[in-house]
Amino acid sequence: MAGHFEPRPGGGAAVTLDEVEISILRSLAVQLLELVGPGDDSGDAADDLLASVFRDGPSEPPADPVLARLFPDAYGGPDRVPDDDVRAASAEFRRYTENDLRARKRDDALALIRSLDALHPEPETGAVLRLTPEECRRWLGGLNDLRLAIGTRLEVTDEDDGGELLRLPESDPRKPMVLAYLWLGGLQETLVESLMS
């Protein structure tokens, strides 16, 4: 089970993580949480639900490339120069959906942090992270967001197979992020496989 998720009897998945892996995952999730931004903690739950339905989100895409990747335009896209109608439709869609998408991304990152904080790794053997099916869904969302964020910073494209990134010299400052990106991909892939078996 070390290094990859395996299915659990009755559903869910499990993986053994050592102290360093737990620390890296937690640090990345905290950074993602900070990037996505804080939630709105005002009012009681009933007021929050009603207010969230009518609260407008931003209408312009984020300037930060990572946030733009995490919160892409609904229409148009990078290969298309949108006209005024497409820009207006994208702005309207963003206005009504981005707050909810941000909240979900925050919840997924917090789920990662909370489950990692509950672990008590042994120096020699690490700790086994056991996830329920619902926790697996949160982890899949969180791992995907982490990979998107790192991949955007590394300027990974759809055509990249990771080989060129692996050939970076050890002295390249991007090398640790490349290794994290590839490791997260392995975790994500084995988590999906565990849920499908």
Short mmCIF file of C-alpha atoms in Angstrom, two decimals:
data_model
loop_
_atom_site.label_atom_id
_atom_site.label_comp_id
_atom_site.label_asym_id
_atom_site.label_seq_id
_atom_site.Cartn_x
_atom_site.Cartn_y
_atom_site.Cartn_z
CA MET A 1 0.00 0.00 0.00
CA ALA A 2 2.99 2.32 0.42
CA GLY A 3 2.97 5.14 -2.09
CA HIS A 4 -0.36 4.38 -3.69
CA PHE A 5 -4.01 4.03 -2.77
CA GLU A 6 -5.64 0.64 -2.53
CA PRO A 7 -9.35 -0.16 -2.25
CA ARG A 8 -10.84 -0.80 1.17
CA PRO A 9 -13.35 -3.57 1.80
CA GLY A 10 -16.79 -2.01 1.78
CA GLY A 11 -15.70 1.07 -0.18
CA GLY A 12 -13.21 3.87 0.09
CA ALA A 13 -9.46 3.68 -0.19
CA ALA A 14 -6.32 3.63 1.95
CA VAL A 15 -2.70 4.66 1.54
CA THR A 16 0.36 4.54 3.79
CA LEU A 17 2.09 7.91 4.16
CA ASP A 18 5.27 8.74 6.01
CA GLU A 19 5.88 11.93 7.99
CA VAL A 20 7.50 13.73 5.05
CA GLU A 21 4.66 12.85 2.67
CA ILE A 22 2.08 13.98 5.21
CA SER A 23 3.96 17.24 5.71
CA ILE A 24 4.25 17.88 1.95
CA LEU A 25 0.58 17.13 1.28
CA ARG A 26 -0.55 19.28 4.19
CA SER A 27 1.69 22.18 3.17
CA LEU A 28 0.44 22.07 -0.43
CA ALA A 29 -3.20 21.93 0.73
CA VAL A 30 -2.67 24.92 3.05
CA GLN A 31 -1.07 26.88 0.20
CA LEU A 32 -4.02 26.01 -2.05
CA LEU A 33 -6.43 27.12 0.66
CA GLU A 34 -4.61 30.44 0.96
CA LEU A 35 -4.64 30.89 -2.82
CA VAL A 36 -8.36 30.16 -3.18
CA GLY A 37 -9.08 32.63 -0.39
CA PRO A 38 -11.15 32.70 2.78
CA GLY A 39 -14.84 31.97 2.90
CA ASP A 40 -17.52 34.30 4.14
CA ASP A 41 -18.17 33.52 7.82
CA SER A 42 -20.78 36.19 8.51
CA GLY A 43 -24.26 35.46 9.85
CA ASP A 44 -25.93 32.22 10.92
CA ALA A 45 -26.36 29.14 8.73
CA ALA A 46 -29.90 29.95 7.50
CA ASP A 47 -28.90 33.50 6.61
CA ASP A 48 -25.71 32.22 4.93
CA LEU A 49 -27.63 29.80 2.72
CA LEU A 50 -30.11 32.47 1.62
CA ALA A 51 -27.39 35.09 1.16
CA SER A 52 -25.21 32.69 -0.83
CA VAL A 53 -28.00 32.14 -3.32
CA PHE A 54 -28.21 35.86 -4.03
CA ARG A 55 -24.56 36.84 -3.55
CA ASP A 56 -22.90 37.76 -6.81
CA GLY A 57 -19.42 36.51 -7.51
CA PRO A 58 -16.77 38.16 -9.65
CA SER A 59 -17.52 38.72 -13.31
CA GLU A 60 -13.91 38.93 -14.52
CA PRO A 61 -11.46 36.04 -14.68
CA PRO A 62 -8.68 36.07 -12.08
CA ALA A 63 -5.38 37.69 -13.09
CA ASP A 64 -3.28 34.98 -11.41
CA PRO A 65 -2.68 32.15 -13.95
CA VAL A 66 -3.24 29.45 -11.31
CA LEU A 67 -6.56 30.93 -10.22
CA ALA A 68 -7.52 31.40 -13.87
CA ARG A 69 -6.85 27.66 -14.36
CA LEU A 70 -8.81 26.71 -11.23
CA PHE A 71 -11.69 29.04 -12.21
CA PRO A 72 -11.70 29.01 -16.03
CA ASP A 73 -14.09 30.86 -18.31
CA ALA A 74 -17.19 28.83 -19.16
CA TYR A 75 -17.18 30.00 -22.76
CA GLY A 76 -14.42 30.88 -25.14
CA GLY A 77 -11.20 29.47 -23.80
CA PRO A 78 -7.54 30.17 -24.45
CA ASP A 79 -7.65 29.17 -28.14
CA ARG A 80 -10.60 31.36 -29.01
CA VAL A 81 -10.84 35.13 -29.11
CA PRO A 82 -14.28 35.69 -27.61
CA ASP A 83 -16.62 38.30 -28.98
CA ASP A 84 -18.67 40.63 -26.78
CA ASP A 85 -21.56 38.16 -26.49
CA VAL A 86 -19.26 35.35 -25.37
CA ARG A 87 -17.51 37.65 -22.88
CA ALA A 88 -20.89 38.73 -21.47
CA ALA A 89 -22.08 35.12 -21.16
CA SER A 90 -18.81 34.12 -19.45
CA ALA A 91 -19.07 37.03 -17.03
CA GLU A 92 -22.67 36.15 -16.18
CA PHE A 93 -21.84 32.47 -15.67
CA ARG A 94 -18.83 33.33 -13.49
CA ARG A 95 -20.90 35.77 -11.43
CA TYR A 96 -23.32 33.01 -10.41
CA THR A 97 -20.98 30.05 -10.08
CA GLU A 98 -17.51 31.10 -8.92
CA ASN A 99 -18.40 31.61 -5.24
CA ASP A 100 -19.79 28.05 -5.03
CA LEU A 101 -16.79 26.65 -6.89
CA ARG A 102 -14.42 28.47 -4.53
CA ALA A 103 -16.33 27.11 -1.53
CA ARG A 104 -16.08 23.55 -2.86
CA LYS A 105 -12.35 23.91 -3.48
CA ARG A 106 -11.89 25.27 0.06
CA ASP A 107 -13.90 22.35 1.47
CA ASP A 108 -11.82 19.83 -0.48
CA ALA A 109 -8.53 21.38 0.70
CA LEU A 110 -9.80 21.47 4.29
CA ALA A 111 -10.82 17.80 4.05
CA LEU A 112 -7.25 16.92 3.05
CA ILE A 113 -5.80 18.96 5.91
CA ARG A 114 -8.19 17.54 8.52
CA SER A 115 -7.63 13.92 7.52
CA LEU A 116 -3.85 14.43 7.49
CA ASP A 117 -3.98 16.13 10.90
CA ALA A 118 -5.77 13.07 12.31
CA LEU A 119 -2.84 10.81 11.41
CA HIS A 120 -0.15 9.84 13.92
CA PRO A 121 2.71 8.40 11.87
CA GLU A 122 5.29 6.11 13.37
CA PRO A 123 8.89 6.98 12.40
CA GLU A 124 9.54 3.58 10.79
CA THR A 125 6.16 2.68 9.32
CA GLY A 126 4.29 5.95 8.74
CA ALA A 127 0.52 6.00 9.09
CA VAL A 128 -2.34 4.51 7.12
CA LEU A 129 -4.81 7.06 5.80
CA ARG A 130 -8.21 5.39 5.49
CA LEU A 131 -10.82 7.27 3.47
CA THR A 132 -14.55 6.72 3.18
CA PRO A 133 -16.11 7.00 -0.28
CA GLU A 134 -17.15 10.61 0.49
CA GLU A 135 -13.66 11.46 1.73
CA CYS A 136 -12.27 9.91 -1.47
CA ARG A 137 -14.38 12.32 -3.52
CA ARG A 138 -13.00 15.25 -1.52
CA TRP A 139 -9.45 13.95 -1.91
CA LEU A 140 -9.89 13.53 -5.66
CA GLY A 141 -11.03 17.15 -5.90
CA GLY A 142 -8.18 18.36 -3.71
CA LEU A 143 -5.50 16.33 -5.51
CA ASN A 144 -6.79 17.55 -8.87
CA ASP A 145 -6.67 21.18 -7.72
CA LEU A 146 -3.13 20.74 -6.38
CA ARG A 147 -1.97 19.23 -9.67
CA LEU A 148 -3.64 21.99 -11.69
CA ALA A 149 -1.99 24.65 -9.53
CA ILE A 150 1.48 23.09 -9.72
CA GLY A 151 1.12 22.23 -13.40
CA THR A 152 0.16 25.83 -14.18
CA ARG A 153 3.19 27.17 -12.32
CA LEU A 154 5.39 24.68 -14.19
CA GLU A 155 3.67 25.64 -17.48
CA VAL A 156 2.71 22.02 -18.17
CA THR A 157 0.66 21.63 -21.36
CA ASP A 158 -1.70 18.87 -22.48
CA GLU A 159 1.06 17.55 -24.77
CA ASP A 160 3.59 17.13 -21.93
CA ASP A 161 4.11 13.54 -20.83
CA GLY A 162 6.31 14.46 -17.89
CA GLY A 163 9.48 13.11 -19.52
CA GLU A 164 10.95 16.52 -20.26
CA LEU A 165 10.21 17.68 -16.73
CA LEU A 166 11.91 14.61 -15.27
CA ARG A 167 15.05 15.36 -17.23
CA LEU A 168 15.51 18.70 -15.47
CA PRO A 169 18.84 18.83 -13.64
CA GLU A 170 18.76 18.43 -9.89
CA SER A 171 19.99 22.02 -9.58
CA ASP A 172 16.86 23.38 -11.33
CA PRO A 173 14.67 25.13 -8.73
CA ARG A 174 11.56 23.62 -10.38
CA LYS A 175 12.69 20.03 -9.75
CA PRO A 176 10.98 19.62 -6.31
CA MET A 177 7.69 20.89 -7.76
CA VAL A 178 8.04 18.53 -10.74
CA LEU A 179 8.48 15.59 -8.37
CA ALA A 180 5.48 16.74 -6.31
CA TYR A 181 3.40 17.13 -9.48
CA LEU A 182 4.23 13.60 -10.65
CA TRP A 183 3.75 12.12 -7.18
CA LEU A 184 0.33 13.77 -6.83
CA GLY A 185 -0.57 12.36 -10.24
CA GLY A 186 0.28 8.87 -9.03
CA LEU A 187 -1.81 9.33 -5.90
CA GLN A 188 -4.72 10.64 -7.95
CA GLU A 189 -4.51 7.80 -10.47
CA THR A 190 -4.38 5.06 -7.83
CA LEU A 191 -7.25 6.67 -5.92
CA VAL A 192 -9.41 6.61 -9.05
CA GLU A 193 -8.40 2.98 -9.71
CA SER A 194 -9.25 2.05 -6.11
CA LEU A 195 -12.70 3.53 -6.42
CA MET A 196 -13.35 1.73 -9.71
CA SER A 197 -12.36 -1.73 -8.44
#
